[in-house]
Amino acid sequence: MVEERLSRLREYVEKSRALVFFGGAGVSTESGIPDFRSTDGLYHQEWKYPPETILSHSFFVQHTEEFYRFYKKKMLCLNALPNAAHKKLARLEEQGKLTAVITQNIDGLHQMAGSKKVYELHGSVHRNYCQTCGKFYDAHYMLEAEGVPRCECGGLIKPDVVLYEEGLDQKTIQGAVEAIAHADLLIIGGTSLAVYPAAGLIDYFTGKHLVVINRAATPRDSHADLLLQANIGEVLSGI
């Protein structure tokens, strides 16, 4: 059954002229980056708040030091490397098959693998700006900074990451919508499609085939032409 579905996926990809990939945390967990929503038994011994609270705009403003303690420990996984999924998507773009990657991840692994057209819906840990003068700082500066990262001008540095209570970048949304609207094949991978407004972008797809690759069930499973409940890296390696 799995081989039959992989064969269908290969056929879809082979015939596609405008493939778009929409991915989430499951793409990066295979590179060793934990999904911040999954908390282990030790979590509550170290953190007094749930991750969704810590990663909110109001928490960033009101508890900046605690925000950065969590951010540096849980969100800055700078030793992670692209996995099979990232590499295959970059290869498909190189071959002229894939027109865009739309990701909810903030780790930059798609670009590290070689992908050029990447819409980062929730921003990137690799872009950080002083809120006073606008000077740019990379992720390594943020990780190595003592306490709250400060600019040389004294201003507070904020990651270019979309926190809860903040809106998505309109230019990024527009690019993602256009890519999805013009796709003939949309592959959704490694995401539960539970985070909005990002998950709502799928509604703009009117192409030929919708493929869902995710270990757990998603709200789009019943709409998919092809459903594979497996690791995204394993599936994409097989095409």
Coordinates of N, CA, C and O in Angstrom, one line a residue, residues 100-191:
A100 N 7.9 27.0 -5.3 CA 8.0 27.7 -4.0 C 7.9 26.8 -2.8 O 7.2 25.8 -2.9
V101 N 8.6 27.1 -1.8 CA 8.4 26.5 -0.5 C 7.8 27.5 0.4 O 8.2 28.6 0.5
I102 N 6.7 27.1 1.1 CA 6.0 28.0 2.0 C 6.1 27.3 3.4 O 5.7 26.2 3.6
T103 N 6.8 27.9 4.3 CA 7.1 27.3 5.6 C 6.6 28.1 6.8 O 6.6 29.3 6.8
Q104 N 6.2 27.3 7.8 CA 5.8 27.9 9.1 C 7.0 27.9 10.0 O 7.0 28.4 11.1
N105 N 8.1 27.3 9.6 CA 9.3 27.2 10.4 C 10.2 28.5 10.3 O 10.1 29.2 9.3
I106 N 11.0 28.7 11.3 CA 11.8 29.9 11.4 C 13.3 29.6 11.5 O 14.1 30.5 11.8
D107 N 13.7 28.4 11.1 CA 15.1 27.9 11.3 C 16.0 28.2 10.1 O 17.2 28.0 10.2
G108 N 15.5 28.5 9.0 CA 16.3 28.8 7.8 C 16.9 27.5 7.1 O 17.8 27.7 6.3
L109 N 16.4 26.3 7.5 CA 17.0 25.1 6.9 C 16.7 24.9 5.4 O 17.5 24.3 4.7
H110 N 15.6 25.4 5.0 CA 15.3 25.3 3.5 C 16.4 26.1 2.7 O 16.9 25.5 1.7
Q111 N 16.7 27.3 3.2 CA 17.7 28.0 2.5 C 19.1 27.4 2.6 O 19.9 27.4 1.6
M112 N 19.4 26.8 3.8 CA 20.7 26.2 4.0 C 20.8 25.0 3.0 O 21.9 24.7 2.6
A113 N 19.7 24.3 2.7 CA 19.7 23.2 1.8 C 19.9 23.6 0.3 O 20.1 22.8 -0.5
G114 N 19.6 24.9 0.1 CA 19.7 25.4 -1.3 C 18.5 25.9 -1.9 O 18.5 26.4 -3.1
S115 N 17.4 25.9 -1.2 CA 16.1 26.5 -1.8 C 16.2 28.0 -1.9 O 16.7 28.6 -1.0
K116 N 15.7 28.5 -3.0 CA 15.8 29.9 -3.3 C 14.5 30.7 -3.0 O 14.5 31.7 -2.4
K117 N 13.4 30.1 -3.5 CA 12.1 30.7 -3.3 C 11.4 30.2 -2.1 O 10.7 29.1 -2.1
V118 N 11.6 30.8 -1.0 CA 11.1 30.4 0.3 C 10.3 31.5 1.0 O 10.8 32.6 1.2
Y119 N 9.0 31.2 1.2 CA 8.2 32.2 1.9 C 8.1 31.8 3.4 O 7.5 30.7 3.7
E120 N 8.7 32.5 4.3 CA 8.8 32.2 5.7 C 7.6 33.0 6.4 O 7.7 34.1 6.8
L121 N 6.5 32.3 6.6 CA 5.3 32.9 7.1 C 5.5 33.5 8.5 O 4.9 34.5 8.9
H122 N 6.3 32.8 9.3 CA 6.5 33.2 10.7 C 7.9 33.8 11.0 O 8.3 33.9 12.1
G123 N 8.6 34.2 9.9 CA 9.8 34.9 10.0 C 11.0 34.0 10.1 O 11.0 32.8 9.8
S124 N 12.1 34.5 10.7 CA 13.4 33.7 10.8 C 14.2 34.2 12.0 O 14.4 35.4 12.2
V125 N 14.8 33.2 12.6 CA 15.7 33.5 13.8 C 17.0 34.1 13.3 O 17.8 34.7 14.0
H126 N 17.2 34.0 12.0 CA 18.5 34.5 11.4 C 18.5 36.0 11.1 O 19.5 36.6 10.7
R127 N 17.3 36.6 11.3 CA 17.2 38.1 11.1 C 16.7 38.7 12.4 O 15.7 38.4 13.0
N128 N 17.5 39.7 12.9 CA 17.2 40.3 14.2 C 17.6 41.8 14.0 O 18.6 42.1 13.5
Y129 N 16.7 42.7 14.5 CA 16.9 44.1 14.3 C 16.8 44.9 15.6 O 15.9 44.6 16.4
C130 N 17.6 45.9 15.7 CA 17.5 46.8 16.9 C 16.2 47.6 16.7 O 15.9 48.2 15.7
Q131 N 15.4 47.7 17.8 CA 14.1 48.4 17.7 C 14.3 49.9 17.8 O 13.4 50.7 17.5
T132 N 15.5 50.3 18.1 CA 15.8 51.8 18.1 C 16.4 52.3 16.8 O 15.9 53.3 16.2
C133 N 17.5 51.7 16.3 CA 18.2 52.2 15.1 C 18.0 51.3 13.9 O 18.4 51.7 12.8
G134 N 17.5 50.1 14.1 CA 17.3 49.2 13.0 C 18.5 48.3 12.5 O 18.4 47.6 11.5
K135 N 19.6 48.4 13.3 CA 20.8 47.6 12.9 C 20.5 46.1 12.9 O 19.8 45.7 13.8
F136 N 21.1 45.4 11.9 CA 20.9 44.0 11.8 C 21.9 43.2 12.7 O 23.0 43.6 12.8
Y137 N 21.4 42.1 13.2 CA 22.2 41.2 14.0 C 21.9 39.7 13.6 O 20.7 39.4 13.4
D138 N 22.9 38.9 13.5 CA 22.6 37.5 13.2 C 22.2 36.6 14.4 O 22.3 37.1 15.5
A139 N 21.9 35.4 14.1 CA 21.4 34.5 15.2 C 22.5 34.2 16.2 O 22.2 34.0 17.4
H140 N 23.7 34.1 15.8 CA 24.8 33.8 16.7 C 25.0 34.9 17.7 O 25.3 34.6 18.9
Y141 N 24.9 36.1 17.3 CA 25.0 37.3 18.2 C 23.9 37.1 19.3 O 24.2 37.3 20.5
M142 N 22.7 36.8 18.9 CA 21.6 36.6 19.8 C 21.9 35.5 20.8 O 21.6 35.7 22.0
L143 N 22.4 34.4 20.3 CA 22.6 33.3 21.2 C 23.7 33.5 22.2 O 23.6 33.1 23.4
E144 N 24.7 34.3 21.8 CA 25.9 34.5 22.7 C 25.7 35.7 23.6 O 26.5 35.9 24.5
A145 N 24.7 36.6 23.3 CA 24.5 37.8 24.1 C 24.2 37.4 25.5 O 23.4 36.5 25.8
E146 N 24.7 38.1 26.5 CA 24.4 37.9 27.9 C 23.0 38.5 28.2 O 22.8 39.7 27.9
G147 N 22.1 37.7 28.8 CA 20.8 38.2 29.1 C 20.0 38.7 27.9 O 20.0 38.0 26.9
V148 N 19.5 39.9 28.0 CA 18.7 40.5 26.9 C 19.6 41.1 25.9 O 20.5 41.9 26.2
P149 N 19.5 40.7 24.6 CA 20.4 41.2 23.6 C 20.2 42.7 23.3 O 19.1 43.1 23.1
R150 N 21.3 43.4 23.4 CA 21.2 44.9 23.2 C 22.1 45.3 22.0 O 23.1 44.7 21.7
C151 N 21.7 46.3 21.3 CA 22.4 46.9 20.2 C 23.5 47.8 20.8 O 23.5 48.2 21.9
E152 N 24.5 48.1 19.9 CA 25.6 48.9 20.4 C 25.1 50.3 20.7 O 25.7 51.1 21.5
C153 N 23.9 50.7 20.2 CA 23.3 52.0 20.5 C 22.5 51.9 21.8 O 22.0 52.9 22.3
G154 N 22.4 50.7 22.4 CA 21.7 50.5 23.6 C 20.3 50.0 23.4 O 19.6 49.7 24.4
G155 N 19.8 50.0 22.2 CA 18.4 49.6 21.9 C 18.2 48.1 22.1 O 19.1 47.3 22.0
L156 N 16.9 47.7 22.3 CA 16.6 46.3 22.4 C 16.5 45.7 21.0 O 15.9 46.2 20.1
I157 N 17.1 44.5 20.9 CA 17.1 43.8 19.6 C 15.9 42.8 19.7 O 15.8 42.0 20.6
K158 N 15.1 42.7 18.6 CA 14.0 41.8 18.5 C 14.2 40.9 17.3 O 14.6 41.3 16.2
P159 N 13.9 39.6 17.5 CA 14.0 38.7 16.3 C 12.9 39.0 15.3 O 11.8 39.4 15.7
D160 N 13.2 38.8 14.0 CA 12.2 39.0 13.0 C 11.4 37.7 12.9 O 11.4 37.0 11.9
V161 N 10.7 37.4 14.0 CA 9.9 36.3 14.2 C 8.5 36.7 14.5 O 8.4 37.6 15.4
V162 N 7.5 36.1 13.9 CA 6.1 36.5 14.2 C 5.7 35.9 15.5 O 5.5 34.7 15.6
L163 N 5.5 36.7 16.5 CA 5.0 36.2 17.8 C 3.5 36.1 17.9 O 2.8 36.7 17.0
Y164 N 3.0 35.3 18.8 CA 1.5 35.4 19.0 C 1.1 36.8 19.3 O 1.8 37.5 19.9
E165 N -0.1 37.2 18.8 CA -0.6 38.5 18.9 C -0.1 39.5 17.8 O -0.5 40.6 17.7
E166 N 0.9 39.0 17.0 CA 1.4 39.8 15.9 C 0.9 39.3 14.6 O 0.5 38.1 14.4
G167 N 0.8 40.2 13.6 CA 0.3 39.8 12.3 C 1.4 39.3 11.4 O 2.5 39.7 11.6
L168 N 1.0 38.5 10.4 CA 2.0 38.1 9.4 C 2.3 39.2 8.5 O 1.6 40.1 8.3
D169 N 3.5 39.1 7.9 CA 4.0 40.1 6.9 C 3.1 40.0 5.6 O 3.0 38.9 5.0
Q170 N 2.6 41.1 5.2 CA 1.6 41.1 4.1 C 2.3 40.7 2.8 O 1.7 40.0 1.9
K171 N 3.5 41.1 2.6 CA 4.2 40.8 1.3 C 4.5 39.3 1.2 O 4.4 38.7 0.2
T172 N 4.8 38.7 2.4 CA 5.1 37.3 2.4 C 3.8 36.5 2.1 O 3.8 35.5 1.4
I173 N 2.7 36.9 2.8 CA 1.4 36.3 2.5 C 1.0 36.4 1.1 O 0.6 35.4 0.4
Q174 N 1.2 37.6 0.5 CA 0.8 37.8 -0.9 C 1.6 36.8 -1.8 O 1.0 36.2 -2.7
G175 N 2.9 36.7 -1.6 CA 3.7 35.8 -2.4 C 3.3 34.4 -2.3 O 3.2 33.6 -3.2
A176 N 3.0 34.0 -1.0 CA 2.6 32.6 -0.8 C 1.2 32.3 -1.4 O 1.1 31.2 -2.0
V177 N 0.3 33.2 -1.3 CA -1.0 33.0 -1.9 C -0.9 32.9 -3.4 O -1.5 32.0 -4.0
E178 N -0.1 33.7 -4.1 CA 0.1 33.7 -5.5 C 0.7 32.3 -5.9 O 0.3 31.7 -6.9
A179 N 1.7 31.9 -5.2 CA 2.3 30.6 -5.5 C 1.3 29.4 -5.4 O 1.3 28.6 -6.3
I180 N 0.5 29.4 -4.3 CA -0.5 28.4 -4.1 C -1.5 28.4 -5.2 O -1.9 27.4 -5.8
A181 N -2.0 29.6 -5.5 CA -3.0 29.8 -6.5 C -2.6 29.3 -7.9 O -3.4 28.9 -8.7
H182 N -1.3 29.4 -8.2 CA -0.8 29.0 -9.5 C -0.2 27.6 -9.6 O 0.3 27.2 -10.6
A183 N -0.3 26.9 -8.4 CA 0.3 25.5 -8.4 C -0.7 24.5 -9.0 O -1.9 24.6 -8.9
D184 N -0.1 23.5 -9.7 CA -0.9 22.4 -10.2 C -0.8 21.2 -9.2 O -1.6 20.3 -9.2
L185 N 0.2 21.3 -8.3 CA 0.4 20.2 -7.3 C 0.8 20.9 -6.0 O 1.8 21.6 -6.0
L186 N 0.0 20.7 -5.0 CA 0.4 21.2 -3.6 C 0.6 20.0 -2.7 O -0.2 19.2 -2.5
I187 N 1.8 20.0 -2.1 CA 2.2 19.0 -1.1 C 2.2 19.7 0.2 O 3.0 20.6 0.4
I188 N 1.4 19.2 1.1 CA 1.4 19.7 2.5 C 2.2 18.7 3.3 O 1.9 17.5 3.3
G189 N 3.2 19.1 4.1 CA 4.0 18.1 4.8 C 4.4 18.6 6.2 O 4.8 19.7 6.4
G190 N 4.4 17.7 7.2 CA 4.9 18.0 8.5 C 4.2 19.0 9.2 O 4.8 19.8 10.0
T191 N 2.9 19.2 9.0 CA 2.1 20.2 9.7 C 0.7 19.7 10.1 O 0.1 19.0 9.2

